[in-house]
Amino acid sequence: MPDGTTDHSPVPVASIASPVPIPAGGAPTAEALGLEEHGLSQRTLAWRRFRRHKLAMASLVVLVLLGLVTLLASVIAPYGFSEQHLDEILQGPSGKHLLGTDALGRDEFTRLLYGGRVSLLVGLGVALSAGVLGTLVGAAAGFYGGRLDNLMMRLTDLFLSIPLLVVLIIASRVAGGGVLAIVVVLSLVLWMPLARIVRGLFLSLKEKEFIEAARMIGASNWRIIGRHLLPNTLGVVIVNVTLTVAIAILTESLLSFLGFGIQPPTPTWGNMLDDGRSLMTVAGWLVWFPGLLILLTVLCVNFLGDGLRDALDPTQRRVRA
């Protein structure tokens, strides 16, 4: 004021910028304050974030349906997977054979169901076993460090430097073409990337204040690993294990396509592709359907992994305003 006094007149409310919209009824709501997820458990928060990822939710539904259909193959399939109808060789899709028949008169729909059971089993088995092995190696190397870390990481680098396809072909030929043999072979060559990731996380986390506090109160190494370090790496491990399913399915399909995977008469999507490639010009359905199922499964697994990453990564946390 010109005379030096202070103006105590009220400032109009509308002139004050407020980042929080206030409803007409009075106080701002929890959603307006961005507190709608305040106090919820980590599991609930992760599920909410995952549910907002539409592609991941759709992929989860598709994968569950595929799993159920292949598990119930013996109930759904109209024929046996090795049952031959020599008078119906290379018949196109029809009411009797929904997806046609192959060069031996076997029903393609039936073989796709049974082949999916094997391919999905290989993918899940490899992902779980490689995930456990990679997590254990990475955790031990990152937590204990020193000579153990150096030894394990040099071993990991050695495995990574060997041409993957050559190792797979030799190992699968030596181990045989059974499902268990393929799972073991693929697990032994797919654990290394996760081991390196887990090692890096352990090296970072073990220097944090909460780990030092656990040491000061007398927590053992096993308790620190099991109660503090592993839970904080679980999100990354789950995402990588999920993506390993897709890699395992593709790799098994490649081996079967080249004739070094699971051997006939056991059907897989990969060896069905191999059976149909020489007849692609006259019976394209022998290649289209197994190829489309491999593509669909791999895409769904990748979208599912993206959704899990967004849901389990603490840096992705956000609330609806």
mmCIF file of N, CA and C in Angstrom, residues 232-290:
data_model
loop_
_atom_site.group_PDB
_atom_site.id
_atom_site.type_symbol
_atom_site.label_atom_id
_atom_site.label_comp_id
_atom_site.label_asym_id
_atom_site.label_seq_id
_atom_site.Cartn_x
_atom_site.Cartn_y
_atom_site.Cartn_z
ATOM 1 N N ASN A 232 13.242 -59.245 -3.307
ATOM 2 C CA ASN A 232 13.421 -58.003 -4.049
ATOM 3 C C ASN A 232 13.858 -58.225 -5.491
ATOM 4 N N THR A 233 14.214 -59.465 -5.840
ATOM 5 C CA THR A 233 14.556 -59.784 -7.229
ATOM 6 C C THR A 233 13.480 -60.639 -7.893
ATOM 7 N N LEU A 234 12.447 -60.971 -7.130
ATOM 8 C CA LEU A 234 11.444 -61.908 -7.626
ATOM 9 C C LEU A 234 10.742 -61.398 -8.874
ATOM 10 N N GLY A 235 10.444 -60.097 -8.923
ATOM 11 C CA GLY A 235 9.768 -59.544 -10.091
ATOM 12 C C GLY A 235 10.561 -59.735 -11.364
ATOM 13 N N VAL A 236 11.848 -59.426 -11.315
ATOM 14 C CA VAL A 236 12.717 -59.583 -12.487
ATOM 15 C C VAL A 236 12.828 -61.057 -12.876
ATOM 16 N N VAL A 237 12.923 -61.934 -11.880
ATOM 17 C CA VAL A 237 13.038 -63.368 -12.155
ATOM 18 C C VAL A 237 11.780 -63.881 -12.843
ATOM 19 N N ILE A 238 10.607 -63.483 -12.348
ATOM 20 C CA ILE A 238 9.345 -63.949 -12.928
ATOM 21 C C ILE A 238 9.222 -63.502 -14.383
ATOM 22 N N VAL A 239 9.558 -62.250 -14.651
ATOM 23 C CA VAL A 239 9.475 -61.737 -16.021
ATOM 24 C C VAL A 239 10.401 -62.520 -16.943
ATOM 25 N N ASN A 240 11.642 -62.751 -16.517
ATOM 26 C CA ASN A 240 12.599 -63.467 -17.355
ATOM 27 C C ASN A 240 12.216 -64.929 -17.545
ATOM 28 N N VAL A 241 11.671 -65.552 -16.511
ATOM 29 C CA VAL A 241 11.207 -66.934 -16.641
ATOM 30 C C VAL A 241 10.058 -67.007 -17.643
ATOM 31 N N THR A 242 9.168 -66.019 -17.592
ATOM 32 C CA THR A 242 8.051 -65.981 -18.533
ATOM 33 C C THR A 242 8.554 -65.895 -19.975
ATOM 34 N N LEU A 243 9.512 -65.013 -20.211
ATOM 35 C CA LEU A 243 10.042 -64.854 -21.567
ATOM 36 C C LEU A 243 10.831 -66.089 -22.011
ATOM 37 N N THR A 244 11.407 -66.829 -21.056
ATOM 38 C CA THR A 244 12.135 -68.048 -21.402
ATOM 39 C C THR A 244 11.204 -69.106 -21.972
ATOM 40 N N VAL A 245 9.921 -69.070 -21.556
ATOM 41 C CA VAL A 245 8.949 -70.013 -22.129
ATOM 42 C C VAL A 245 8.893 -69.857 -23.641
ATOM 43 N N ALA A 246 8.806 -68.605 -24.105
ATOM 44 C CA ALA A 246 8.746 -68.360 -25.550
ATOM 45 C C ALA A 246 10.027 -68.808 -26.239
ATOM 46 N N ILE A 247 11.170 -68.509 -25.626
ATOM 47 C CA ILE A 247 12.448 -68.903 -26.230
ATOM 48 C C ILE A 247 12.554 -70.421 -26.326
ATOM 49 N N ALA A 248 12.119 -71.121 -25.270
ATOM 50 C CA ALA A 248 12.196 -72.581 -25.262
ATOM 51 C C ALA A 248 11.292 -73.191 -26.327
ATOM 52 N N ILE A 249 10.075 -72.648 -26.480
ATOM 53 C CA ILE A 249 9.159 -73.173 -27.495
ATOM 54 C C ILE A 249 9.739 -72.972 -28.893
ATOM 55 N N LEU A 250 10.277 -71.785 -29.144
ATOM 56 C CA LEU A 250 10.877 -71.521 -30.451
ATOM 57 C C LEU A 250 12.083 -72.412 -30.704
ATOM 58 N N THR A 251 12.924 -72.595 -29.686
ATOM 59 C CA THR A 251 14.132 -73.410 -29.857
ATOM 60 C C THR A 251 13.783 -74.868 -30.087
ATOM 61 N N GLU A 252 12.812 -75.374 -29.316
ATOM 62 C CA GLU A 252 12.377 -76.756 -29.516
ATOM 63 C C GLU A 252 11.777 -76.941 -30.901
ATOM 64 N N SER A 253 11.012 -75.946 -31.342
ATOM 65 C CA SER A 253 10.423 -76.027 -32.688
ATOM 66 C C SER A 253 11.508 -76.035 -33.753
ATOM 67 N N LEU A 254 12.546 -75.217 -33.548
ATOM 68 C CA LEU A 254 13.664 -75.184 -34.501
ATOM 69 C C LEU A 254 14.376 -76.524 -34.549
ATOM 70 N N LEU A 255 14.656 -77.094 -33.382
ATOM 71 C CA LEU A 255 15.327 -78.396 -33.351
ATOM 72 C C LEU A 255 14.481 -79.471 -34.018
ATOM 73 N N SER A 256 13.183 -79.474 -33.726
ATOM 74 C CA SER A 256 12.301 -80.467 -34.333
ATOM 75 C C SER A 256 12.198 -80.249 -35.837
ATOM 76 N N PHE A 257 12.180 -78.982 -36.251
ATOM 77 C CA PHE A 257 12.118 -78.666 -37.674
ATOM 78 C C PHE A 257 13.358 -79.175 -38.397
ATOM 79 N N LEU A 258 14.523 -79.111 -37.710
ATOM 80 C CA LEU A 258 15.766 -79.577 -38.309
ATOM 81 C C LEU A 258 15.957 -81.088 -38.166
ATOM 82 N N GLY A 259 15.049 -81.738 -37.425
ATOM 83 C CA GLY A 259 15.139 -83.175 -37.257
ATOM 84 C C GLY A 259 15.963 -83.629 -36.073
ATOM 85 N N PHE A 260 16.319 -82.707 -35.166
ATOM 86 C CA PHE A 260 17.139 -83.063 -34.010
ATOM 87 C C PHE A 260 16.377 -82.938 -32.694
ATOM 88 N N GLY A 261 15.097 -82.644 -32.764
ATOM 89 C CA GLY A 261 14.313 -82.462 -31.548
ATOM 90 C C GLY A 261 13.586 -83.737 -31.162
ATOM 91 N N ILE A 262 12.375 -83.562 -30.645
ATOM 92 C CA ILE A 262 11.549 -84.696 -30.255
ATOM 93 C C ILE A 262 11.142 -85.459 -31.510
ATOM 94 N N GLN A 263 11.371 -86.763 -31.472
ATOM 95 C CA GLN A 263 11.226 -87.561 -32.681
ATOM 96 C C GLN A 263 9.803 -88.111 -32.844
ATOM 97 N N PRO A 264 9.353 -88.268 -34.105
ATOM 98 C CA PRO A 264 8.068 -88.910 -34.379
ATOM 99 C C PRO A 264 8.069 -90.333 -33.808
ATOM 100 N N PRO A 265 6.905 -90.872 -33.493
ATOM 101 C CA PRO A 265 5.567 -90.362 -33.807
ATOM 102 C C PRO A 265 5.022 -89.329 -32.813
ATOM 103 N N THR A 266 5.786 -88.998 -31.763
ATOM 104 C CA THR A 266 5.305 -87.974 -30.829
ATOM 105 C C THR A 266 5.194 -86.639 -31.553
ATOM 106 N N PRO A 267 4.005 -86.054 -31.621
ATOM 107 C CA PRO A 267 3.875 -84.804 -32.369
ATOM 108 C C PRO A 267 4.264 -83.591 -31.540
ATOM 109 N N THR A 268 4.934 -82.653 -32.153
ATOM 110 C CA THR A 268 5.127 -81.311 -31.612
ATOM 111 C C THR A 268 4.869 -80.338 -32.760
ATOM 112 N N TRP A 269 4.633 -79.106 -32.426
ATOM 113 C CA TRP A 269 4.393 -78.130 -33.492
ATOM 114 C C TRP A 269 5.610 -78.009 -34.404
ATOM 115 N N GLY A 270 6.805 -78.189 -33.843
ATOM 116 C CA GLY A 270 8.013 -78.088 -34.650
ATOM 117 C C GLY A 270 8.155 -79.223 -35.647
ATOM 118 N N ASN A 271 8.004 -80.487 -35.193
ATOM 119 C CA ASN A 271 8.170 -81.574 -36.157
ATOM 120 C C ASN A 271 6.983 -81.693 -37.107
ATOM 121 N N MET A 272 5.829 -81.107 -36.738
ATOM 122 C CA MET A 272 4.722 -81.039 -37.682
ATOM 123 C C MET A 272 5.047 -80.067 -38.818
ATOM 124 N N LEU A 273 5.730 -78.979 -38.487
ATOM 125 C CA LEU A 273 6.216 -78.075 -39.537
ATOM 126 C C LEU A 273 7.198 -78.785 -40.457
ATOM 127 N N ASP A 274 8.079 -79.569 -39.848
ATOM 128 C CA ASP A 274 9.064 -80.293 -40.650
ATOM 129 C C ASP A 274 8.385 -81.300 -41.572
ATOM 130 N N ASP A 275 7.354 -81.979 -41.060
ATOM 131 C CA ASP A 275 6.633 -82.950 -41.888
ATOM 132 C C ASP A 275 5.921 -82.276 -43.059
ATOM 133 N N GLY A 276 5.448 -81.049 -42.856
ATOM 134 C CA GLY A 276 4.642 -80.412 -43.875
ATOM 135 C C GLY A 276 5.397 -79.541 -44.862
ATOM 136 N N ARG A 277 6.680 -79.273 -44.611
ATOM 137 C CA ARG A 277 7.377 -78.321 -45.478
ATOM 138 C C ARG A 277 7.533 -78.820 -46.911
ATOM 139 N N SER A 278 7.705 -80.130 -47.097
ATOM 140 C CA SER A 278 7.866 -80.656 -48.457
ATOM 141 C C SER A 278 6.539 -80.715 -49.203
ATOM 142 N N LEU A 279 5.441 -80.568 -48.469
ATOM 143 C CA LEU A 279 4.110 -80.639 -49.096
ATOM 144 C C LEU A 279 3.407 -79.296 -49.062
ATOM 145 N N MET A 280 4.152 -78.235 -48.803
ATOM 146 C CA MET A 280 3.538 -76.936 -48.591
ATOM 147 C C MET A 280 2.770 -76.450 -49.816
ATOM 148 N N THR A 281 3.237 -76.782 -51.006
ATOM 149 C CA THR A 281 2.583 -76.285 -52.212
ATOM 150 C C THR A 281 1.274 -77.016 -52.507
ATOM 151 N N VAL A 282 1.140 -78.259 -52.013
ATOM 152 C CA VAL A 282 -0.077 -79.032 -52.298
ATOM 153 C C VAL A 282 -0.977 -79.171 -51.073
ATOM 154 N N ALA A 283 -0.409 -78.984 -49.874
ATOM 155 C CA ALA A 283 -1.187 -79.101 -48.628
ATOM 156 C C ALA A 283 -0.678 -78.056 -47.642
ATOM 157 N N GLY A 284 -0.971 -76.801 -47.955
ATOM 158 C CA GLY A 284 -0.456 -75.704 -47.142
ATOM 159 C C GLY A 284 -0.919 -75.719 -45.716
ATOM 160 N N TRP A 285 -2.078 -76.342 -45.446
ATOM 161 C CA TRP A 285 -2.583 -76.371 -44.061
ATOM 162 C C TRP A 285 -1.651 -77.132 -43.120
ATOM 163 N N LEU A 286 -0.794 -78.000 -43.643
ATOM 164 C CA LEU A 286 0.145 -78.731 -42.789
ATOM 165 C C LEU A 286 1.211 -77.807 -42.200
ATOM 166 N N VAL A 287 1.400 -76.632 -42.808
ATOM 167 C CA VAL A 287 2.374 -75.658 -42.325
ATOM 168 C C VAL A 287 1.687 -74.475 -41.659
ATOM 169 N N TRP A 288 0.551 -74.054 -42.203
ATOM 170 C CA TRP A 288 -0.118 -72.863 -41.699
ATOM 171 C C TRP A 288 -0.505 -73.011 -40.228
ATOM 172 N N PHE A 289 -1.188 -74.090 -39.889
ATOM 173 C CA PHE A 289 -1.770 -74.198 -38.551
ATOM 174 C C PHE A 289 -0.721 -74.346 -37.441
ATOM 175 N N PRO A 290 0.265 -75.249 -37.558
ATOM 176 C CA PRO A 290 1.288 -75.279 -36.512
ATOM 177 C C PRO A 290 2.099 -73.991 -36.438
#
